[in-house]
mmCIF file of C-alpha atoms in Angstrom:
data_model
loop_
_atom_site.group_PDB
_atom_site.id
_atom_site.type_symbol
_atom_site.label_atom_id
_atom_site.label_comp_id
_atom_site.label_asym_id
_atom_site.label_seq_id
_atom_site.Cartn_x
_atom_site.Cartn_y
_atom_site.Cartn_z
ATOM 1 C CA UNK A 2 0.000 0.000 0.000
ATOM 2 C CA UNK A 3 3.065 2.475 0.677
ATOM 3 C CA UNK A 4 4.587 1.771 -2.674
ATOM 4 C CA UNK A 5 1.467 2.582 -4.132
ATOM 5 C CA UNK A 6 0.634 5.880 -2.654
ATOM 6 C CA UNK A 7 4.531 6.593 -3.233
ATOM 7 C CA UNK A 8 3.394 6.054 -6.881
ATOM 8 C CA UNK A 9 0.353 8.053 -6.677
ATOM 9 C CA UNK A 10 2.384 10.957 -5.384
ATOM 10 C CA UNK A 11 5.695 10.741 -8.112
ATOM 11 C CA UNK A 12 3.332 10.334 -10.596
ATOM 12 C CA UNK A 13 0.946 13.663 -9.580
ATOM 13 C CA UNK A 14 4.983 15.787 -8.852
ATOM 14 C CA UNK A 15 5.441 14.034 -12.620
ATOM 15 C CA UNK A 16 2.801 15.976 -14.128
ATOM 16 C CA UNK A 17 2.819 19.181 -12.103
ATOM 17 C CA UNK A 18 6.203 19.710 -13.834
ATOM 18 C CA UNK A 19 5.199 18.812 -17.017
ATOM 19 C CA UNK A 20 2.243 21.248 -16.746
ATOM 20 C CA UNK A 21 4.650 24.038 -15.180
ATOM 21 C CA UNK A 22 6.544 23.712 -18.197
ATOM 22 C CA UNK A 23 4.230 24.008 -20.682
ATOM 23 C CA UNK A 24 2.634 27.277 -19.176
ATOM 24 C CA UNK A 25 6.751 28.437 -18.811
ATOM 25 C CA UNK A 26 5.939 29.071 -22.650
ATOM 26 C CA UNK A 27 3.681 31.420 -22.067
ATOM 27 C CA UNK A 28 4.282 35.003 -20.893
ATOM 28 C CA UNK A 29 0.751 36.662 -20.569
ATOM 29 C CA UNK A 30 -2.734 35.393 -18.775
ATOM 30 C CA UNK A 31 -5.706 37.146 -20.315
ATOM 31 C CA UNK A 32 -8.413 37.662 -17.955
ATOM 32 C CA UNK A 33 -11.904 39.112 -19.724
ATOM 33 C CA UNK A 34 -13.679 41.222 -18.192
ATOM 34 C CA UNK A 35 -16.474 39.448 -18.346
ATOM 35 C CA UNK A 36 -16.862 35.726 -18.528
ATOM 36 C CA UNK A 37 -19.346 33.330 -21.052
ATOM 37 C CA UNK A 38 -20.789 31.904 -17.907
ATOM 38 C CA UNK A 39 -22.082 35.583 -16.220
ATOM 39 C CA UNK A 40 -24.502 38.120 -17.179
ATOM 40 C CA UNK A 41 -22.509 41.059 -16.976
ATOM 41 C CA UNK A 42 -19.176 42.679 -16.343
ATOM 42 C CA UNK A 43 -17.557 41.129 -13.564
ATOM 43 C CA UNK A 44 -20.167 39.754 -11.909
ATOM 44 C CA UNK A 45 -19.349 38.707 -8.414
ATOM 45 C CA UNK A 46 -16.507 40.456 -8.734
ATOM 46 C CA UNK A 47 -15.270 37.361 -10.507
ATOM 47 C CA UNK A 48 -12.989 38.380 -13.016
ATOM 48 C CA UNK A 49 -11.259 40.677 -10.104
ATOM 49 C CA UNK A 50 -10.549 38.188 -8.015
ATOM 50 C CA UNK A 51 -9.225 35.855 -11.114
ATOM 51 C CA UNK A 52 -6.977 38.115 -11.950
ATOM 52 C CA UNK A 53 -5.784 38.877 -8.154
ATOM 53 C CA UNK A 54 -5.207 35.280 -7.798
ATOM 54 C CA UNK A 55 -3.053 34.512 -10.669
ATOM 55 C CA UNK A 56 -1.340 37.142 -9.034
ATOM 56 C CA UNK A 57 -0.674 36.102 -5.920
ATOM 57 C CA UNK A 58 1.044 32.912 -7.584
ATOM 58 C CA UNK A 59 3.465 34.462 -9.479
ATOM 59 C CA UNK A 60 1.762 34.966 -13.610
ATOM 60 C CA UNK A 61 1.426 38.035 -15.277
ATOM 61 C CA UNK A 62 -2.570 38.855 -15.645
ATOM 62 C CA UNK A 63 -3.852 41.078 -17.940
ATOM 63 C CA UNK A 64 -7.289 41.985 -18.582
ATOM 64 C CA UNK A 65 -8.629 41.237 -22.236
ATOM 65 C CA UNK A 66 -9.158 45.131 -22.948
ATOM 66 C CA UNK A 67 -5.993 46.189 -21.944
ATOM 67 C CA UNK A 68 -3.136 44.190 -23.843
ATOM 68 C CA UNK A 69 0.054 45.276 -23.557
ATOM 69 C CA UNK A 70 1.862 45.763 -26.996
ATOM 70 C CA UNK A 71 3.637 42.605 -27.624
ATOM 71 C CA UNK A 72 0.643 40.631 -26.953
ATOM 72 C CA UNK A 73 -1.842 42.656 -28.971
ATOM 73 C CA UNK A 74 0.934 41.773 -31.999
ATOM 74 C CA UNK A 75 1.203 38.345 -30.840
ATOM 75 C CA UNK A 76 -2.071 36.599 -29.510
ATOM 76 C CA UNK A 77 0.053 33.567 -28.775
ATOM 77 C CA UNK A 78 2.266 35.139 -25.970
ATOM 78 C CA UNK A 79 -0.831 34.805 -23.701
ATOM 79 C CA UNK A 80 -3.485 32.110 -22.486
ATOM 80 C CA UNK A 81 -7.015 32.862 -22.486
ATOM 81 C CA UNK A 82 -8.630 32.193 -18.737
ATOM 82 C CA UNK A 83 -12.240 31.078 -18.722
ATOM 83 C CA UNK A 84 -13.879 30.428 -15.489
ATOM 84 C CA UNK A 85 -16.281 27.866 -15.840
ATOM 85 C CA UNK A 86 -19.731 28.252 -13.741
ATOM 86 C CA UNK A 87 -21.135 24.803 -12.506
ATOM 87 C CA UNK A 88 -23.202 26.188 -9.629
ATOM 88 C CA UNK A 89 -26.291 24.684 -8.925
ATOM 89 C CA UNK A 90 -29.220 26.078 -6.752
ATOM 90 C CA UNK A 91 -27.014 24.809 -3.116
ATOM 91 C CA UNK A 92 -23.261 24.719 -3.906
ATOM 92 C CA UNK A 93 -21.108 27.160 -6.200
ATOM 93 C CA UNK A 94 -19.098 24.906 -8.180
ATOM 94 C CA UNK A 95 -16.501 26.904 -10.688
ATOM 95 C CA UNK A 96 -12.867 25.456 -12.477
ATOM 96 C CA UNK A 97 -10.636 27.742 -14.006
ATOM 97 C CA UNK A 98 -9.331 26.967 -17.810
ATOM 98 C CA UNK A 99 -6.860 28.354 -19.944
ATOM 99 C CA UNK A 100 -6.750 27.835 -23.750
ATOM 100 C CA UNK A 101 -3.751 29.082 -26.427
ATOM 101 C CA UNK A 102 -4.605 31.206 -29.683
ATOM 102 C CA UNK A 103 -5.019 28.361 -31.114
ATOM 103 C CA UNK A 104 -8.168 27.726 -28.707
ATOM 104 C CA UNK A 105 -6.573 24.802 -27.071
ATOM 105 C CA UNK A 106 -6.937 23.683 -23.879
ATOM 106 C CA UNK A 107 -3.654 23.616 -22.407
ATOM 107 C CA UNK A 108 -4.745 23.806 -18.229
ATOM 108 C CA UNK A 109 -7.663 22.796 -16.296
ATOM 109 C CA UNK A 110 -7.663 23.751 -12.516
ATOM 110 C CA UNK A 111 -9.649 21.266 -10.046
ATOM 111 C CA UNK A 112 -12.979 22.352 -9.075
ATOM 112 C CA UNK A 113 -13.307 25.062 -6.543
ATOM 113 C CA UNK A 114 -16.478 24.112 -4.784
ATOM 114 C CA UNK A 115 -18.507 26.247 -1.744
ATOM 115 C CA UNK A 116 -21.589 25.704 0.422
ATOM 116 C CA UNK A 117 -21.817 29.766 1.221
ATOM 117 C CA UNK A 118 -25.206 31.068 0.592
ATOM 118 C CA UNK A 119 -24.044 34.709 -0.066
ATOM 119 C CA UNK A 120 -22.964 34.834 -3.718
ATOM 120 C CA UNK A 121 -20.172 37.255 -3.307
ATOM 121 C CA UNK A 122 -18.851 35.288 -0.810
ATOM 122 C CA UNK A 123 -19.922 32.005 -2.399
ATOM 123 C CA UNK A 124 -17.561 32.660 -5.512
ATOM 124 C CA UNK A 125 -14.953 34.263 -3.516
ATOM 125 C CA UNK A 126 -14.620 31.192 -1.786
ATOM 126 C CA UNK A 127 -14.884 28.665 -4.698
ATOM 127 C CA UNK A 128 -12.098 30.771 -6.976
ATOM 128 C CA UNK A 129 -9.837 30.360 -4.300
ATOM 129 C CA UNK A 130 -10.285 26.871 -4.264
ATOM 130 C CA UNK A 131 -10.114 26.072 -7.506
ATOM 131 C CA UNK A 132 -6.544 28.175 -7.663
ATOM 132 C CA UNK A 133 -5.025 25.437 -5.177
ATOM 133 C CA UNK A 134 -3.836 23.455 -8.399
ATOM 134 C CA UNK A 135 -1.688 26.713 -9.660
ATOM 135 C CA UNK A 136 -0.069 26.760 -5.889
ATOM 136 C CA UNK A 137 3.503 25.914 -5.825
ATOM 137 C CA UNK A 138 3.900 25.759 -9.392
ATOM 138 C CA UNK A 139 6.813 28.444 -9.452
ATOM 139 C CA UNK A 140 6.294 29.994 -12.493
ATOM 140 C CA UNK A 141 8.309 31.287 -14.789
ATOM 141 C CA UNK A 142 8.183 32.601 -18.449
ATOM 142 C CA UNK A 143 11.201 31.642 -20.719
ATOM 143 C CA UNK A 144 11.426 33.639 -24.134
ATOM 144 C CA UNK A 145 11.618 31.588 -26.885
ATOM 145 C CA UNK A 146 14.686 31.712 -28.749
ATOM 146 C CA UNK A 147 13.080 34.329 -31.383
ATOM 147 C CA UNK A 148 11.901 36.570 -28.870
ATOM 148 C CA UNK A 149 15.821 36.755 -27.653
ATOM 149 C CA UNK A 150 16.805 37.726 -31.398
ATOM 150 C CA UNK A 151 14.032 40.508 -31.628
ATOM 151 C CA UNK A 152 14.650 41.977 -28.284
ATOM 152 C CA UNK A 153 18.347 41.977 -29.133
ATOM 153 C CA UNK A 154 20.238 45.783 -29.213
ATOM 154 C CA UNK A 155 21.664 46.493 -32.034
ATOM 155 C CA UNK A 156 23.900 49.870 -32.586
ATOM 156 C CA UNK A 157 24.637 51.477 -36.174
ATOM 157 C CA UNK A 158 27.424 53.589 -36.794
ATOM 158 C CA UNK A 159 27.994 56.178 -39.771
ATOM 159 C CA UNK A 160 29.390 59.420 -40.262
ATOM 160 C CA UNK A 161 26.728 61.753 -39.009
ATOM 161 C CA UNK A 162 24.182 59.056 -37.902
ATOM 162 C CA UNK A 163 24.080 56.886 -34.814
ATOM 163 C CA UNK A 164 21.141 54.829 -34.734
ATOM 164 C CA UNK A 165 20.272 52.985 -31.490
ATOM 165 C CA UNK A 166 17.261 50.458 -31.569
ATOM 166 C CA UNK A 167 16.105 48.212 -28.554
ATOM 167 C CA UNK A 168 12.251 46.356 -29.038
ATOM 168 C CA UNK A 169 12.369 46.157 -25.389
ATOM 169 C CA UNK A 170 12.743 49.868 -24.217
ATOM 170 C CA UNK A 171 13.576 50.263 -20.451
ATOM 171 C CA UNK A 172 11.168 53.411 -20.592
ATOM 172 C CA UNK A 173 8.290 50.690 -21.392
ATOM 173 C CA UNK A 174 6.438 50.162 -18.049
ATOM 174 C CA UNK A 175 3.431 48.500 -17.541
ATOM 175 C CA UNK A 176 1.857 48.658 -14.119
ATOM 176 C CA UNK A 177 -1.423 46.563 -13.115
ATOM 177 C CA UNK A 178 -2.630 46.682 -9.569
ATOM 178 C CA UNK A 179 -5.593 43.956 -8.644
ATOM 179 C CA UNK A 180 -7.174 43.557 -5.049
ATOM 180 C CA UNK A 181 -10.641 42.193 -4.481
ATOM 181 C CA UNK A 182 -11.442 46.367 -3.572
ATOM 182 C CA UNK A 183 -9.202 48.020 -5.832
ATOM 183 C CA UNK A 184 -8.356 47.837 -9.797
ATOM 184 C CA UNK A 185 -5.402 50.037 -11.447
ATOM 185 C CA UNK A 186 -3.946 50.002 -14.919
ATOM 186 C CA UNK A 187 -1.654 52.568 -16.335
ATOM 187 C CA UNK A 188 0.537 52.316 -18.989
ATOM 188 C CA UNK A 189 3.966 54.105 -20.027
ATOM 189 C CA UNK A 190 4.585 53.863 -23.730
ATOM 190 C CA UNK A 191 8.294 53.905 -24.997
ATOM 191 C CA UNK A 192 10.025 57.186 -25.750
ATOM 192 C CA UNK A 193 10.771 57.500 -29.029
ATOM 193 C CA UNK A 194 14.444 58.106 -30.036
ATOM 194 C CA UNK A 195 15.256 61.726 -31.014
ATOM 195 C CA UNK A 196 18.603 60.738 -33.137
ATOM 196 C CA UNK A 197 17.022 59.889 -36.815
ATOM 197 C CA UNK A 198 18.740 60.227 -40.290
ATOM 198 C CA UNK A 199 17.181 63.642 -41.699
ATOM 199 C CA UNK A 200 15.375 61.680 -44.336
ATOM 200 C CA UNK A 201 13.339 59.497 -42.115
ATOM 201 C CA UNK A 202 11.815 61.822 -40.320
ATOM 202 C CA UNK A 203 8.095 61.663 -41.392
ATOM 203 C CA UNK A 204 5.627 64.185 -42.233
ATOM 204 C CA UNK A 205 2.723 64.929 -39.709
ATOM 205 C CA UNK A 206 0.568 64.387 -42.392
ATOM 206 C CA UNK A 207 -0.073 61.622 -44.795
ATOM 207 C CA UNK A 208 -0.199 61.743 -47.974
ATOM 208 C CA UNK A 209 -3.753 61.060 -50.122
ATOM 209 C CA UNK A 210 -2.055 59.421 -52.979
ATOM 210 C CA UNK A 211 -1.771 56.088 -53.537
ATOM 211 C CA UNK A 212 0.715 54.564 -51.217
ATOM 212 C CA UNK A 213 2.495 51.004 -52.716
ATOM 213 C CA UNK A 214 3.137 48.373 -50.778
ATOM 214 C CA UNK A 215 6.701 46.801 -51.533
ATOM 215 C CA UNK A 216 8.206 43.760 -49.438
ATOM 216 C CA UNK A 217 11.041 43.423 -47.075
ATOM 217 C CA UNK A 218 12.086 41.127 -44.734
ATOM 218 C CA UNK A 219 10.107 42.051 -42.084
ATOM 219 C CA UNK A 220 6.896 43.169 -43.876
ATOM 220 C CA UNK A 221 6.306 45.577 -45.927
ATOM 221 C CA UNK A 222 7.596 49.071 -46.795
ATOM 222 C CA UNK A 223 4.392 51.991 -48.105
ATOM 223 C CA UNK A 224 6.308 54.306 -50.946
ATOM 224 C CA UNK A 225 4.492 57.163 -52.610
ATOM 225 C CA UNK A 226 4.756 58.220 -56.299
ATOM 226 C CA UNK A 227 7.929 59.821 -55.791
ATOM 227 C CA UNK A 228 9.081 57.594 -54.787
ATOM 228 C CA UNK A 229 9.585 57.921 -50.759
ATOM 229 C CA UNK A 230 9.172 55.887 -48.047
ATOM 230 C CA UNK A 231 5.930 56.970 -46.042
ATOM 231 C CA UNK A 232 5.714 53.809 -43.487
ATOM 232 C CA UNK A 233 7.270 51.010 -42.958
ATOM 233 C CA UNK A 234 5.008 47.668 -41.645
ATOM 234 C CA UNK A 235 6.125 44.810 -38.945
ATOM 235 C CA UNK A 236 3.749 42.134 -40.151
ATOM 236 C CA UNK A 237 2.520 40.058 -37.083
ATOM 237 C CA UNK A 238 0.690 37.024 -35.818
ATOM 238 C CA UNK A 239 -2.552 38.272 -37.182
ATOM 239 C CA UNK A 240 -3.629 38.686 -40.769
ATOM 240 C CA UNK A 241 -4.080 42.307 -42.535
ATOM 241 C CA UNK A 242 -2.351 43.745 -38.862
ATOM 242 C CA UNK A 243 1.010 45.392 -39.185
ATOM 243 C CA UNK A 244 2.796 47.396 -36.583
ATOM 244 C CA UNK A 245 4.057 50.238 -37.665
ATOM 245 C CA UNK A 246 5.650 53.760 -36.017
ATOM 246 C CA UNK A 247 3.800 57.058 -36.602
ATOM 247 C CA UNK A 248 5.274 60.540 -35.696
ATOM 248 C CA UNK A 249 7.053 58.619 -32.892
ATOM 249 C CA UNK A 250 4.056 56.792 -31.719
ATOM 250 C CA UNK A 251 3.362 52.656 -31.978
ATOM 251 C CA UNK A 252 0.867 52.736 -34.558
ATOM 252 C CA UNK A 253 -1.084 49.539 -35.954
ATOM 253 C CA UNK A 254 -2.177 49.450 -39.907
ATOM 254 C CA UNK A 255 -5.192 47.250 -39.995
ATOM 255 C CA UNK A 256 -7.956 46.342 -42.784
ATOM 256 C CA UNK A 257 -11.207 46.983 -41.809
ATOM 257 C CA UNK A 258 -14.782 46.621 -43.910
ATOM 258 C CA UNK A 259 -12.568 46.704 -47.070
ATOM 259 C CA UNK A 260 -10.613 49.823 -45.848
ATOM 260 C CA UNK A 261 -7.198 50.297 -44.653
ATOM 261 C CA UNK A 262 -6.222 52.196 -41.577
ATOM 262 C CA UNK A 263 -3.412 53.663 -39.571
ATOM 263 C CA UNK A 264 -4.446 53.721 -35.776
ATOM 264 C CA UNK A 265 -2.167 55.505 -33.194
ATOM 265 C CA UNK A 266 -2.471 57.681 -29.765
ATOM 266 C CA UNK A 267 -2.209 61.129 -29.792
ATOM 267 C CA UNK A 268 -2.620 63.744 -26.924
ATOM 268 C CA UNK A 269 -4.260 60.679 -25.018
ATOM 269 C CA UNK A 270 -6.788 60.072 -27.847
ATOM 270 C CA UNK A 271 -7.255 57.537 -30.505
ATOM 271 C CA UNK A 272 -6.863 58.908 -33.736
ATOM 272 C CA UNK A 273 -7.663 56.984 -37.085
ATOM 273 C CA UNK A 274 -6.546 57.851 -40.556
ATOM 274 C CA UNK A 275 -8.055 56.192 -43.620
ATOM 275 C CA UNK A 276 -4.960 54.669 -46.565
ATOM 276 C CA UNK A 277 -5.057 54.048 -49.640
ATOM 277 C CA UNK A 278 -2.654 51.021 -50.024
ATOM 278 C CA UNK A 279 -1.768 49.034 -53.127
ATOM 279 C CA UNK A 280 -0.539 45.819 -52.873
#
């Protein structure tokens, strides 16, 4: 009998690491703000305490509204939480999922069950239960190896022009702040560098002309008739999406109802300008 609890156990510390590892790949977990299973935006305060609880054991939540830039131009950095609702008219039954872009299933917690009659407590109660199979898991997110190249600094020297780039700019905070009373999210978008060659500084203003669409190695490059280059596009994990830099702000060029657009932050506010792109 002690062999085969002995088993029982090496087999369960077995999996736990197999499980740790695969979420290791993974450096986002998207919490929505409102789950399939619930009426209306965090109900129960559900999706609050979700994300405080992923928290508390180590992963880096984010809610679904709020994606920081690397994940909005790669979906498959993160794994989508769910919180499924089997609560019946006595007990609050809930287990906590988490699928890939790819809308697998990569993690099922155990199921958090409570007898409390008061719902807010009730699910309070359940969640936390149902977070005992992310306990001691010791998280950790490892790059992959492409993520390393990209994130790489890499310095340029000419006569007259110094060019410093860095995809992973120390001036790029993000703070998010989640307690069962309290929710804070504020965001500190990379400085743009002020050293540029004197041609590729860009105009405030697009131009209304046709803009054509010619292919590099990481995307795409938009000349005019001139010809000069207006923007240059980062293709990404998502079709007719391209990252792009406006005017010193992250922009995104996306196709939408048979229309392309440029979509960047100004002043605060999101501005939108309308392109007319040839590919």
């Amino acid at each position: 009998m002690k062999h085969k609890v002995l088993y029982i156990l090496l087999f369960a510390m077995g999996l736990n690491t197999v499980v740790n590892a695969q979420l290791n790949d993974y450096k986002y977990i998207i919490v929505p703000k409102k789950f399939d299973a619930f009426k209306s935006v965090n109900e129960y305060q559900t999706s609050t305490l979700v994300k405080y609880f992923f928290e508390q054991n180590g992963f880096n939540p984010v809610y679904d509204d709020a994606l920081p830039m690397d994940l909005a131009g790669n979906r498959c950095l993160g794994l989508l939480a769910n919180l499924e609702d089997g609560s019946n008219m006595f007990t609050t039954k809930v287990t906590i999922t988490l699928k890939d872009c790819n809308n697998v299933e990569i993690f099922r917690s155990v199921e958090g069950i409570s007898k409390i009659k008061e719902y807010d407590k009730a699910y309070k109660d359940a969640i936390q239960k149902a977070f005992i199979s992310f306990a001691g898991m010791d998280y950790s997110y490892v790059p992959h190896e492409q993520e390393k190249k990209e994130s790489a600094t890499v310095t340029l020297n000419f006569k007259d022009d110094v060019k410093s780039v860095q995809e992973d700019s120390k001036e790029h905070i993000i703070e998010q702040k989640s307690t069962t009373e309290e929710q804070v999210y504020k965001a500190v978008e990379p400085k743009p560098s002020s050293i540029v060659r004197a041609a590729e500084k860009q105009s405030s203003e697009l131009p209304t002309e046709v803009l054509y669409a010619q292919p590099t190695d990481f995307g795409y490059q938009l000349v005019d008739s001139t010809p000069k280059v207006v923007l240059k596009l980062q293709e990404t994990s998502m079709d007719n999406v391209f990252m792009t830099d406006f005017n010193g702000n992250n922009a995104v060029v996306f196709q939408k109802d048979g229309k392309w657009l440029l979509e960047y932050s100004e002043n605060g506010e999101k501005v939108q300008k309308e392109l007319d792109i040839k590919f």
